[in-house]
XYZ file of C-alpha atoms in Angstrom:
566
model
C -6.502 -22.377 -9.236
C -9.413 -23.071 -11.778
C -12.665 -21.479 -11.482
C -15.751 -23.362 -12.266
C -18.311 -20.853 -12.006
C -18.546 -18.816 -15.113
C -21.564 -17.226 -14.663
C -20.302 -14.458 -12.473
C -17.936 -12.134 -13.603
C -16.647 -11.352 -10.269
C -15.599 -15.075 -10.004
C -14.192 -14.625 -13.744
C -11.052 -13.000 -12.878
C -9.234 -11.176 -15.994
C -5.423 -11.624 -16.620
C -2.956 -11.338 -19.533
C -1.457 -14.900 -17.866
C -4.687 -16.521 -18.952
C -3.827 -16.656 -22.396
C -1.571 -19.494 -21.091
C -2.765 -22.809 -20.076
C 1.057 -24.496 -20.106
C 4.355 -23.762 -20.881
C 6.592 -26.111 -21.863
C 9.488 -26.122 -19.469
C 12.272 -26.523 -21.584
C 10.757 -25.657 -25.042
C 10.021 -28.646 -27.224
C 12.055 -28.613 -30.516
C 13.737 -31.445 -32.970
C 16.795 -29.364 -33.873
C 18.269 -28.705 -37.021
C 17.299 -26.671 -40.042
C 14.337 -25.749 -41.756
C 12.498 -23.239 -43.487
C 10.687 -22.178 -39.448
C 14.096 -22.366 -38.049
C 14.304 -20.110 -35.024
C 10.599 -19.443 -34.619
C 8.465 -20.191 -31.273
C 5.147 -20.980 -31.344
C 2.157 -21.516 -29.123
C -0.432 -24.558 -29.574
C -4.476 -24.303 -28.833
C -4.802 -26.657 -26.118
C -7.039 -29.056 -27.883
C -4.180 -29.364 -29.858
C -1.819 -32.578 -29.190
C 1.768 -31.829 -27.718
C 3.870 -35.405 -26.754
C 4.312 -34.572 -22.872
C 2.159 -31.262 -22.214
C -1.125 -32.480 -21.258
C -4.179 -31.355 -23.977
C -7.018 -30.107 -21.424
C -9.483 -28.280 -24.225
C -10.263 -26.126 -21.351
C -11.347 -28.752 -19.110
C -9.503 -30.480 -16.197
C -11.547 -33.724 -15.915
C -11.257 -34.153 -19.588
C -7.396 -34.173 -19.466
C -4.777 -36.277 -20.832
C -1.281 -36.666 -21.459
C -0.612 -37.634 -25.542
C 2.448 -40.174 -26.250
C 2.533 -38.525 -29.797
C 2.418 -35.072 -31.310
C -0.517 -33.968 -33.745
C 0.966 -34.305 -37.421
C 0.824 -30.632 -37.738
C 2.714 -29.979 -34.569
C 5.403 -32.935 -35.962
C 5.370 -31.239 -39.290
C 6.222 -27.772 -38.100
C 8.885 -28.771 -35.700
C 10.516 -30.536 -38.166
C 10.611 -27.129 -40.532
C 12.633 -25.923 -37.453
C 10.188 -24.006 -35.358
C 9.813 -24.467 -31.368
C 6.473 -25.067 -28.869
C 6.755 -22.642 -26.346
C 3.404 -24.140 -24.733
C -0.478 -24.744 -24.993
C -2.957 -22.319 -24.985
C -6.475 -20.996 -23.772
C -9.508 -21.685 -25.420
C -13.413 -21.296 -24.688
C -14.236 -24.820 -23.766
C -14.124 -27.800 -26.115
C -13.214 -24.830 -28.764
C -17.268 -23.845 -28.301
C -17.879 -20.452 -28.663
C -16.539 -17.167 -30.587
C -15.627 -14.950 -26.914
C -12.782 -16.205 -25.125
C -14.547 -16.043 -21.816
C -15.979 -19.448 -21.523
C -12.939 -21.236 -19.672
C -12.455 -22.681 -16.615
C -9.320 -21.429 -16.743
C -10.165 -17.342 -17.200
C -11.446 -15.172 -19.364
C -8.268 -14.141 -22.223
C -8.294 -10.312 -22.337
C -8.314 -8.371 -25.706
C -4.795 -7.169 -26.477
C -5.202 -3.535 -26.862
C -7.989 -3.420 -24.093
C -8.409 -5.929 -21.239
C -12.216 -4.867 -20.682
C -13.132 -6.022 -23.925
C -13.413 -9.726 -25.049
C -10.229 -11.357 -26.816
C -12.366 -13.428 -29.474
C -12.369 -17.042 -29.314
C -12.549 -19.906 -29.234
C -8.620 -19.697 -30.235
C -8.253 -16.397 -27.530
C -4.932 -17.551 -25.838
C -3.500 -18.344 -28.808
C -4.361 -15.051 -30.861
C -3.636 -13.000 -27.613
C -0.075 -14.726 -27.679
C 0.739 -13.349 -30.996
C -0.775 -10.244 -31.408
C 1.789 -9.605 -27.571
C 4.393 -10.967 -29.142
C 5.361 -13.769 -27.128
C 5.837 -15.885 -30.158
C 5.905 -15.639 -33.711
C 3.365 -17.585 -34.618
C 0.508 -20.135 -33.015
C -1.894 -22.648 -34.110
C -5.802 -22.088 -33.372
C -8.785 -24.092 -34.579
C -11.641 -22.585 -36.793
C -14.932 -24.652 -36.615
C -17.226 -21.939 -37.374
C -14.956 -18.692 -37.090
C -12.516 -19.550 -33.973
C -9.362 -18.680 -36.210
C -10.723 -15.919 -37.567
C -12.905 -13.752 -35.148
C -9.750 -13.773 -32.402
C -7.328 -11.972 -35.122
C -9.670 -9.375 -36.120
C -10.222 -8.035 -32.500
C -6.174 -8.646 -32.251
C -4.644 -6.696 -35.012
C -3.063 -10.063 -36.578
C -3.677 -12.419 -39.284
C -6.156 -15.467 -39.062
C -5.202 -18.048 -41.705
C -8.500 -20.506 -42.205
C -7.464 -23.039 -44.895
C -9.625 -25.042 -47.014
C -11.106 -27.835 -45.113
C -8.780 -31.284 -45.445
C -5.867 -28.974 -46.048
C -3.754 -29.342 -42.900
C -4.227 -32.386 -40.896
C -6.278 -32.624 -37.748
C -5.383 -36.171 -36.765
C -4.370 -35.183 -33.034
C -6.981 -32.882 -32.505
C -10.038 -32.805 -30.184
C -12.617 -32.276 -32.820
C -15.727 -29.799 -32.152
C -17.415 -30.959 -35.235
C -15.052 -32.921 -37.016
C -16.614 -32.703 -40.362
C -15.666 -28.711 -40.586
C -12.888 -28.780 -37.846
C -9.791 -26.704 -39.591
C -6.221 -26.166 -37.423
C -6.078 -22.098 -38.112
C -3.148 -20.005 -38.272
C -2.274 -16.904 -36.345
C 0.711 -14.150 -37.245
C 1.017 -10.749 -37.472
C 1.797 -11.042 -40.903
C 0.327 -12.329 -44.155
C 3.800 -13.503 -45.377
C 4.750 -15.288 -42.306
C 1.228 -17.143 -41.571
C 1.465 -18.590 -45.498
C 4.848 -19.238 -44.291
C 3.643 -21.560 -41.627
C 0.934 -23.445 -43.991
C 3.388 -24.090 -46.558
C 5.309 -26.395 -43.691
C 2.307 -27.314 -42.161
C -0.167 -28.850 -45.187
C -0.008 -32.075 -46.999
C -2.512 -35.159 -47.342
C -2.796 -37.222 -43.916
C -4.046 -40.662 -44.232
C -5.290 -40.614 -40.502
C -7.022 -37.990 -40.592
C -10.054 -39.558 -42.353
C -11.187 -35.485 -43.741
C -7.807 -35.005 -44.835
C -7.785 -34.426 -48.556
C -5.558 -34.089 -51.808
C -5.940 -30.757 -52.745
C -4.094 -28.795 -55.526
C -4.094 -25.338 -54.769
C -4.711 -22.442 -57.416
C -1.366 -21.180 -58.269
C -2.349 -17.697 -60.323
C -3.167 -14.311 -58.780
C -6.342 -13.117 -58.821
C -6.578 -10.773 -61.898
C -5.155 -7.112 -61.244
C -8.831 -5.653 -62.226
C -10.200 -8.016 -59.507
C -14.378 -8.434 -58.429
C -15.187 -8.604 -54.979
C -18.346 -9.339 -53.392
C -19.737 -7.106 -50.250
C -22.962 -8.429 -48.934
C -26.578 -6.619 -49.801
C -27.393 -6.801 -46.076
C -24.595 -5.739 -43.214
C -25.157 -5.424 -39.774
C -22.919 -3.901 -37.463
C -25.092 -4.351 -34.270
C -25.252 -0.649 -33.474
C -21.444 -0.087 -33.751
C -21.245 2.971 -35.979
C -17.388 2.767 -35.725
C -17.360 -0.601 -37.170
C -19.712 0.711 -40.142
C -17.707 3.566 -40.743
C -14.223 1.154 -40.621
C -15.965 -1.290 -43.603
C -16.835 1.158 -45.545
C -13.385 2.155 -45.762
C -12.027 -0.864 -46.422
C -14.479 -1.303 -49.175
C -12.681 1.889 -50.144
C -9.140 0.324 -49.649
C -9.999 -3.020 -51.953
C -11.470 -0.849 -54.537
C -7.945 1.905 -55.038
C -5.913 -2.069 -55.211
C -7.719 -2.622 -58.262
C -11.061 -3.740 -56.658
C -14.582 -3.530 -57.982
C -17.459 -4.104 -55.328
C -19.912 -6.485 -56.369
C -23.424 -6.693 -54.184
C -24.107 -10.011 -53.799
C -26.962 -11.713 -51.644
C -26.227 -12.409 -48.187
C -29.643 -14.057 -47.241
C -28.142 -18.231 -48.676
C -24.885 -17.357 -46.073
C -26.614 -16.277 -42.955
C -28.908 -19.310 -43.511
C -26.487 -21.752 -43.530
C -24.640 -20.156 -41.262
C -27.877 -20.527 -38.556
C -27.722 -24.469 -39.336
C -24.285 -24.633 -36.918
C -26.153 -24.161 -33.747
C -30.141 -24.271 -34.804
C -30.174 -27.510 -36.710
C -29.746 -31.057 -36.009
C -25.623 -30.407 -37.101
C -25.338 -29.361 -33.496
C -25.506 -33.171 -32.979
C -22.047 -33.734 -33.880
C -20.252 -31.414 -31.381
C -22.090 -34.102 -28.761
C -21.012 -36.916 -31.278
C -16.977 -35.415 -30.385
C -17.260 -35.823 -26.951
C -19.674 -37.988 -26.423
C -18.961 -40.531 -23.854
C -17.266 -37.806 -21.409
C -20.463 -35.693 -22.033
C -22.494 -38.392 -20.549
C -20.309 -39.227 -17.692
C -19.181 -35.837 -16.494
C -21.433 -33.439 -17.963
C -21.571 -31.284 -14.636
C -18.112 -30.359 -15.338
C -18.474 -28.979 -18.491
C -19.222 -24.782 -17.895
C -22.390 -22.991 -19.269
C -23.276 -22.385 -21.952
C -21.013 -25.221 -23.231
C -22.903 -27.416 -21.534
C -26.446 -26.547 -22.545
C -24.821 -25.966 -26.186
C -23.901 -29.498 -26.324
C -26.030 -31.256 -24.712
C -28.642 -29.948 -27.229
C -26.880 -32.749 -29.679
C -28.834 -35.493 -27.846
C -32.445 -34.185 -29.106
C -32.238 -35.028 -32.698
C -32.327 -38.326 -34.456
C -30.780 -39.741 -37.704
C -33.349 -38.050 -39.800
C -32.894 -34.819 -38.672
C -29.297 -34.983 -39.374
C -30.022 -36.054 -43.003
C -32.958 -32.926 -43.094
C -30.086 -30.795 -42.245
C -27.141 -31.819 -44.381
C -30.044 -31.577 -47.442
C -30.914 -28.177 -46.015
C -27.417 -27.424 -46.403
C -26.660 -28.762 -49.897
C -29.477 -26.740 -51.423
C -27.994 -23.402 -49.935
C -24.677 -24.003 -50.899
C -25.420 -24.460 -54.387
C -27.449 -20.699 -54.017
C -24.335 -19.025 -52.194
C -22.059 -20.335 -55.078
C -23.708 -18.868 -57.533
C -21.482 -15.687 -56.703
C -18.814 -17.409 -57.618
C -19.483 -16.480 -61.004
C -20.033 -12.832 -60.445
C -17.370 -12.079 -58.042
C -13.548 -13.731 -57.424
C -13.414 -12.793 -53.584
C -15.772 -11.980 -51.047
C -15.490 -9.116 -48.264
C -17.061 -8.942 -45.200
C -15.914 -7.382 -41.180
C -14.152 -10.314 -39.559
C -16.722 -9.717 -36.812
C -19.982 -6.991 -36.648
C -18.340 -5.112 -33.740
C -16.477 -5.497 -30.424
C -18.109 -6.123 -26.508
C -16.522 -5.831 -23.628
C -16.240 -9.243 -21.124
C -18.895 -7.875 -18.595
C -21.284 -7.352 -21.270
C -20.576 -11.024 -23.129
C -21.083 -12.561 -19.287
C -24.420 -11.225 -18.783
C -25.735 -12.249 -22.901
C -23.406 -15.042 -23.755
C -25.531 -16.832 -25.899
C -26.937 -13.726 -28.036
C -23.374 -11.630 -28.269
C -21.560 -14.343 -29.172
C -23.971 -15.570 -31.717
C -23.104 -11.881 -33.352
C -19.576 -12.192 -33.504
C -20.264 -15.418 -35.501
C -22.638 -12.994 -38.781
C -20.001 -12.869 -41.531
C -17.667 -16.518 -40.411
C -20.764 -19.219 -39.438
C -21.119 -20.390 -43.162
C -17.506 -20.179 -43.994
C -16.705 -23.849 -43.667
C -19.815 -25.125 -43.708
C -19.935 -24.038 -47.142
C -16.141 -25.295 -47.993
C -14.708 -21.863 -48.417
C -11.205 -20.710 -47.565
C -11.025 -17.678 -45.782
C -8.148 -15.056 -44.188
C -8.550 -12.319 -41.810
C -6.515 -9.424 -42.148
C -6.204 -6.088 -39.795
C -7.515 -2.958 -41.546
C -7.416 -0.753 -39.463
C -7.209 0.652 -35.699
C -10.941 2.415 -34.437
C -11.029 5.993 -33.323
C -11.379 4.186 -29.816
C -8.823 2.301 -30.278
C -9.961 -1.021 -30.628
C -8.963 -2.998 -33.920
C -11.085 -3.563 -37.144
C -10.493 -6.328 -39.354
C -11.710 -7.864 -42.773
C -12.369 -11.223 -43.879
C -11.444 -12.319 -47.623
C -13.520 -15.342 -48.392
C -12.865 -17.874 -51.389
C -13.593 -21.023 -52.675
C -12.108 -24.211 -51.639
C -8.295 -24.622 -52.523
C -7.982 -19.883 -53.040
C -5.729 -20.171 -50.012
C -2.441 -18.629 -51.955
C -4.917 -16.481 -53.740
C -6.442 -14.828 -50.970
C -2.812 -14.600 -49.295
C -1.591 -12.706 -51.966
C -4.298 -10.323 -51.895
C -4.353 -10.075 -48.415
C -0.691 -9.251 -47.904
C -1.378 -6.205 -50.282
C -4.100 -5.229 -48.142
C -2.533 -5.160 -45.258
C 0.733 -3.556 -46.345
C -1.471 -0.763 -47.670
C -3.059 -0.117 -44.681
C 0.706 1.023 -42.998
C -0.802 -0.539 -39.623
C 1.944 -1.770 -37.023
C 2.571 -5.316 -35.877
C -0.478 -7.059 -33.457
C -0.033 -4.890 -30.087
C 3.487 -4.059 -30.726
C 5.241 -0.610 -31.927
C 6.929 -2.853 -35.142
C 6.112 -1.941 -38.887
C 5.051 -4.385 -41.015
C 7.815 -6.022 -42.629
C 8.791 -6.034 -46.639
C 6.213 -8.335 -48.345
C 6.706 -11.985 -48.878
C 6.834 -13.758 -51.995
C 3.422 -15.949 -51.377
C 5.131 -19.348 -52.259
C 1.908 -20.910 -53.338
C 1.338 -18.074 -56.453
C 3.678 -18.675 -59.603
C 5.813 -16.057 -60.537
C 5.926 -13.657 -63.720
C 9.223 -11.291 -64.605
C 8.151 -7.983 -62.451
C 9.131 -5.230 -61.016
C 8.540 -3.217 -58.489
C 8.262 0.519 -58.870
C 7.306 3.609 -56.396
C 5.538 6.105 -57.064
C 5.107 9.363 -54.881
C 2.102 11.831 -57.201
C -0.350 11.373 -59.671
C 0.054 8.002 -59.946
C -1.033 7.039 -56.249
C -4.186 5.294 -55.781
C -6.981 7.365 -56.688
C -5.207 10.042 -58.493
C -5.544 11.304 -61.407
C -2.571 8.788 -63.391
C -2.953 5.945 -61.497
C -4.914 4.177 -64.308
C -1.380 4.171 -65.911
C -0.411 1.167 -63.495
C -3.692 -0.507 -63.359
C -4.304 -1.106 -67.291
C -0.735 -2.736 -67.269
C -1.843 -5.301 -64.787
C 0.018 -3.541 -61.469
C -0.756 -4.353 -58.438
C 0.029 -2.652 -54.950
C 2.196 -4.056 -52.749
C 2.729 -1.491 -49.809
C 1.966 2.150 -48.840
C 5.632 2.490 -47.245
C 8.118 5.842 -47.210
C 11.358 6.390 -48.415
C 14.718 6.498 -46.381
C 15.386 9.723 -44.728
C 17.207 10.827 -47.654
C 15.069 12.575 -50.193
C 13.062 16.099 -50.590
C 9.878 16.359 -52.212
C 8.849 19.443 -54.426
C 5.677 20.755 -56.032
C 6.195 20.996 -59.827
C 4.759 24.367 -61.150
C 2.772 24.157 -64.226
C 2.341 20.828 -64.527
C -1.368 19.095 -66.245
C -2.521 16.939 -63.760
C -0.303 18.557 -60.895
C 2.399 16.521 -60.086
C 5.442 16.641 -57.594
C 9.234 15.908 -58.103
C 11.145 13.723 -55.516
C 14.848 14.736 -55.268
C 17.830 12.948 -53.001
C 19.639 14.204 -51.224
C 22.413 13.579 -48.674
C 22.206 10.857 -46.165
C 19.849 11.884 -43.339
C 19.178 15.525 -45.260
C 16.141 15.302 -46.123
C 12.837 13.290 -44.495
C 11.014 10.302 -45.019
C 8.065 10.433 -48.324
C 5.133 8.454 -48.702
C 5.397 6.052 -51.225
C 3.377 3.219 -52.758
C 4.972 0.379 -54.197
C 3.653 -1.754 -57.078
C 4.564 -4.622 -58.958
C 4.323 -4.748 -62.416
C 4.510 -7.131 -65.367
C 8.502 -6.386 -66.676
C 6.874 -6.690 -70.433
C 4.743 -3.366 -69.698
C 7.577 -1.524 -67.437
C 8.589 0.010 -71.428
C 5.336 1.370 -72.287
C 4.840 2.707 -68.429
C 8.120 4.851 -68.945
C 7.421 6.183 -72.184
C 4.582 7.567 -71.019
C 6.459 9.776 -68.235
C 7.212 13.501 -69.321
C 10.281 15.350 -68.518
C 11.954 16.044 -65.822
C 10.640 13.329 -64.198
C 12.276 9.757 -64.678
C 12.676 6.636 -63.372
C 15.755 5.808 -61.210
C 17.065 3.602 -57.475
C 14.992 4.507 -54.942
C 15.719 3.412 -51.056
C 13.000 2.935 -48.793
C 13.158 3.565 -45.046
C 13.592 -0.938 -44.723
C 16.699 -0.267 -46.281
C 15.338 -2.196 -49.566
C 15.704 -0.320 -52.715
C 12.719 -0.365 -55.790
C 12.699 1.563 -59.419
C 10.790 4.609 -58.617
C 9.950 7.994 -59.583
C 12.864 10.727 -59.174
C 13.303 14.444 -61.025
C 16.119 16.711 -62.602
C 17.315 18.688 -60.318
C 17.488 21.923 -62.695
C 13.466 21.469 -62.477
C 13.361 22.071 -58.965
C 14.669 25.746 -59.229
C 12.298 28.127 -57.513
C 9.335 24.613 -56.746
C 7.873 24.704 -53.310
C 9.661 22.387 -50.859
C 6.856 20.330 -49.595
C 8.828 17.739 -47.477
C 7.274 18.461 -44.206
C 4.218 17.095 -45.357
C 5.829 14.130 -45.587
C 4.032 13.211 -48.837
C 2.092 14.094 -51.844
C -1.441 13.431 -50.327
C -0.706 15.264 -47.287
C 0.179 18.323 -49.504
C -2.913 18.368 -51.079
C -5.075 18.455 -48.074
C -3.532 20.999 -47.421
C -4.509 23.174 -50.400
C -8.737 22.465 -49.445
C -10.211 25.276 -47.891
């Protein structure tokens, strides 16, 4: 039964079966092959499905479409499945995933904290991996904020980039249909079915897409002012990620945060409100009393401006935009949290307004400003909650930040959303045109931050994963070697144990000048990691390991050395 009082939590029962609004019963598929083929996936229910009724949250505003949104079309036709519609905070307003009639969406790794919204059901669907992929909406963070406090990826293309004809708009001029995987690969995956110019969506546009990488000695902004709202854990998780960008070939750029938090204020505190009444504006008017707080108050605040003030606004606007993009010169990508911190649902019930206004600081501006942006995990909290980063680029980056963010995330060795599942081997991010490379693993001195790693970077590498080796190798501790370096050895089949290893990829025209740099005994030679894939990769003569110090059960070089500080 739906609850209509929201302003209780003891009327606001919690339960993993609110992610769900509908199943479809059977699944809805075309048949056939495609590049999806065999994948489910789950649809915010603002979303249009032919025959499942689109709600956005609210009963009286239900209605049954005769004809699926064109991105639902397109990705059935790539092969994929609609297992069913999901939860949302009402009308897709708000950042929480507590404002529905239909229950608050729990968190996936703790049900007393808040899932993120306003795409929670469809985040909490993936990251508990009853599908492989869904489709939220990101109006002002919505696809972005629910995969950061999920452990999965939030794909937020550039504006006009997928088609939202067949979707109940928020605020139609920055409305975006968002992705949400568990992996980087899989969610650029989904866009490359799901994009293309729409001629009835009227912000649909013809976009070409950057096709390069972003350089391997990459600039990447991190605002002058960050606030965390009192969550040291949170501080302590960016800063390490700052960390993590800057060993992938990173250098941190400060860059003024003041133009983005401004603009980012003009969502809700300007007369740009008005169009989230303009989307639903003759239901508002006739059945506002069923329309939950603060959705309600929220939206009806749309009726108070005029014409004029719209214009003030959208001038307002233009003038900070052309500020914030001045960074654009300075840095190629920007990093910020995904959201400031984490709140539980009790304490989002009793400040709704104010805590979900925070979870909004560093994704507000994102489309008002035209930027593409992808949230990736980073990492999992001492308290087990997750922490996630945002890469932020200009319009038509999307294959640009994919490719970087796959290499984040693969180097952060997290597991799969909620699940116990590694990450995968990395895609090939379709979008990004290809150079001869190869990949090569390397176990010592030349891991990020040590002393040789410079080796990889000045010949244009770039890190692909922080993985281990089959179960098949031994690692020793060279003696007398300037900077100290180790020797990896295999052995027989299940023998030996499982070494840390990070692969790069490298430019093939530079693989010659990288090997004649390395000394003997080491060498390069097959190396099988524990995915069963094989790379080039370091390897040693055996007559070098006579009397070395086995060091396998440290499982890898790092670990060894930790080991040595007093």
């Amino acid at each position: 039964m739906v609850q209509q009082n929201l302003n209780d939590a003891g009327s606001h029962p919690v339960d993993a079966g609110n992610a769900w609004i509908r199943r479809a019963a059977p699944e809805i598929a075309i048949g056939g092959s495609g590049p999806l083929q065999g994948l489910r996936f789950a649809a915010k229910d603002n979303i249009d499905v032919a025959g499942l009724a689109t709600t956005a949250a609210c009963a009286e505003f239900s209605y049954l479409p005769t004809e699926h949104a064109t991105v639902v079309s397109k990705l059935l036709w790539s092969g994929a499945t609609v297992a069913g519609k999901t939860n949302l905070d009402q009308f897709a307003c708000g950042l929480n995933g507590t404002r529905s009639p239909y229950g608050a969406v729990p968190n996936a790794f703790d049900p007393a904290y808040v899932s993120g919204g306003s795409s929670s059901g469809s985040a909490y669907v993936v990251a508990t991996g009853q599908v492989h992929f869904s489709l939220g909406t990101d109006t002002a963070g919505s696809g972005r904020v629910p995969a950061g406090l999920n452990n999965i990826v939030g794909l937020k293309p550039t504006k006009g980039l997928i088609s939202t004809f067949g979707l109940v708009p928020a605020a139609q001029s920055v409305d975006c249909i968002s992705i949400f995987a568990t992996t980087v690969g899989l969610a650029a995956r989904v866009l490359e079915a799901a994009m293309g110019y729409d001629a009835k969506d009227p912000y649909s546009r013809k976009l070409q897409l950057k096709s390069t990488a972003l350089p391997a000695a990459f600039r990447f902004g991190v605002p002058d002012v960050l606030e965390f709202c009192g969550d040291v854990l949170a501080e302590q998780a960016f800063g390490r990620a700052v960390q993590r960008m800057t060993e992938l070939g990173g250098t941190p750029v400060t860059i003024p945060f003041a133009p983005l938090a401004q603009a980012a204020s003009l969502l809700y505190e300007s007369a740009l409100v008005a169009e989230r009444y303009a989307a639903i504006r003759r239901f508002f008017d006739a059945n506002e009393e069923h329309v939950v707080e603060p959705v309600r108050s929220i939206i009806g605040k749309g009726r108070s401006y005029d014409a004029a003030d719209v214009y003030a606004a959208q001038t307002r606007l233009r003038a900070l935009g052309q500020q914030a993009d001045a960074m654009w010169d300075r840095i190629d990508v920007l990093l910020v949290p995904t959201a400031p911190t984490h709140y539980t649902i009790a304490q989002m019930l009793a400040d709704p307004v104010a805590l979900n206004r925070n979870l909004g600081a560093y994704t507000n501006f994102v489309n008002l400003l035209d930027y593409a942006a992808l949230a990736v995990p980073s990492e999992m909290r001492p308290d087990g909650l997750p922490f996630g980063i945002t890469l932020v680029g200009p319009c038509a980056s999307d294959w640009q930040l994919a490719e970087l963010g796959q290499r984040y995330h693969h180097a952060t060795g997290l597991l799969q959303g909620a699940l116990q599942t590694p990450l995968p081997p990395p895609l090939k991010i379709v979008g990004i045109s290809g150079t001869d490379s190869v990949r090569v693993a390397v176990v010592g001195a030349h891991l990020s931050g040590m002393p040789l790693n410079g080796q990889l970077t000045q010949r244009n590498a770039r890190l692909l994963a922080a993985t281990r080796t089959a179960a098949d190798y031994k690692l020793y501790a060279l003696p007398g070697t300037v900077p100290p370096k180790p020797g990896l050895l295999r052995v027989a089949p299940g023998a030996g144990s499982r070494i840390a290893v990070e692969v790069w990829e490298m430019p093939l025209a530079n693989l010659g000048s990288f090997v004649a740099l390395i000394p003997e005994p080491l060498g390069i030679g097959t190396l099988r990691l524990e995915d069963g894939s094989t790379v080039q990769g370091f390897i040693c003569e055996p007559y070098a390991l006579e009397g070395a110090l086995d060091i396998s059960a440290f499982g890898g070089w790092r670990n060894y050395l930790a080991s040595l500080k007093p």
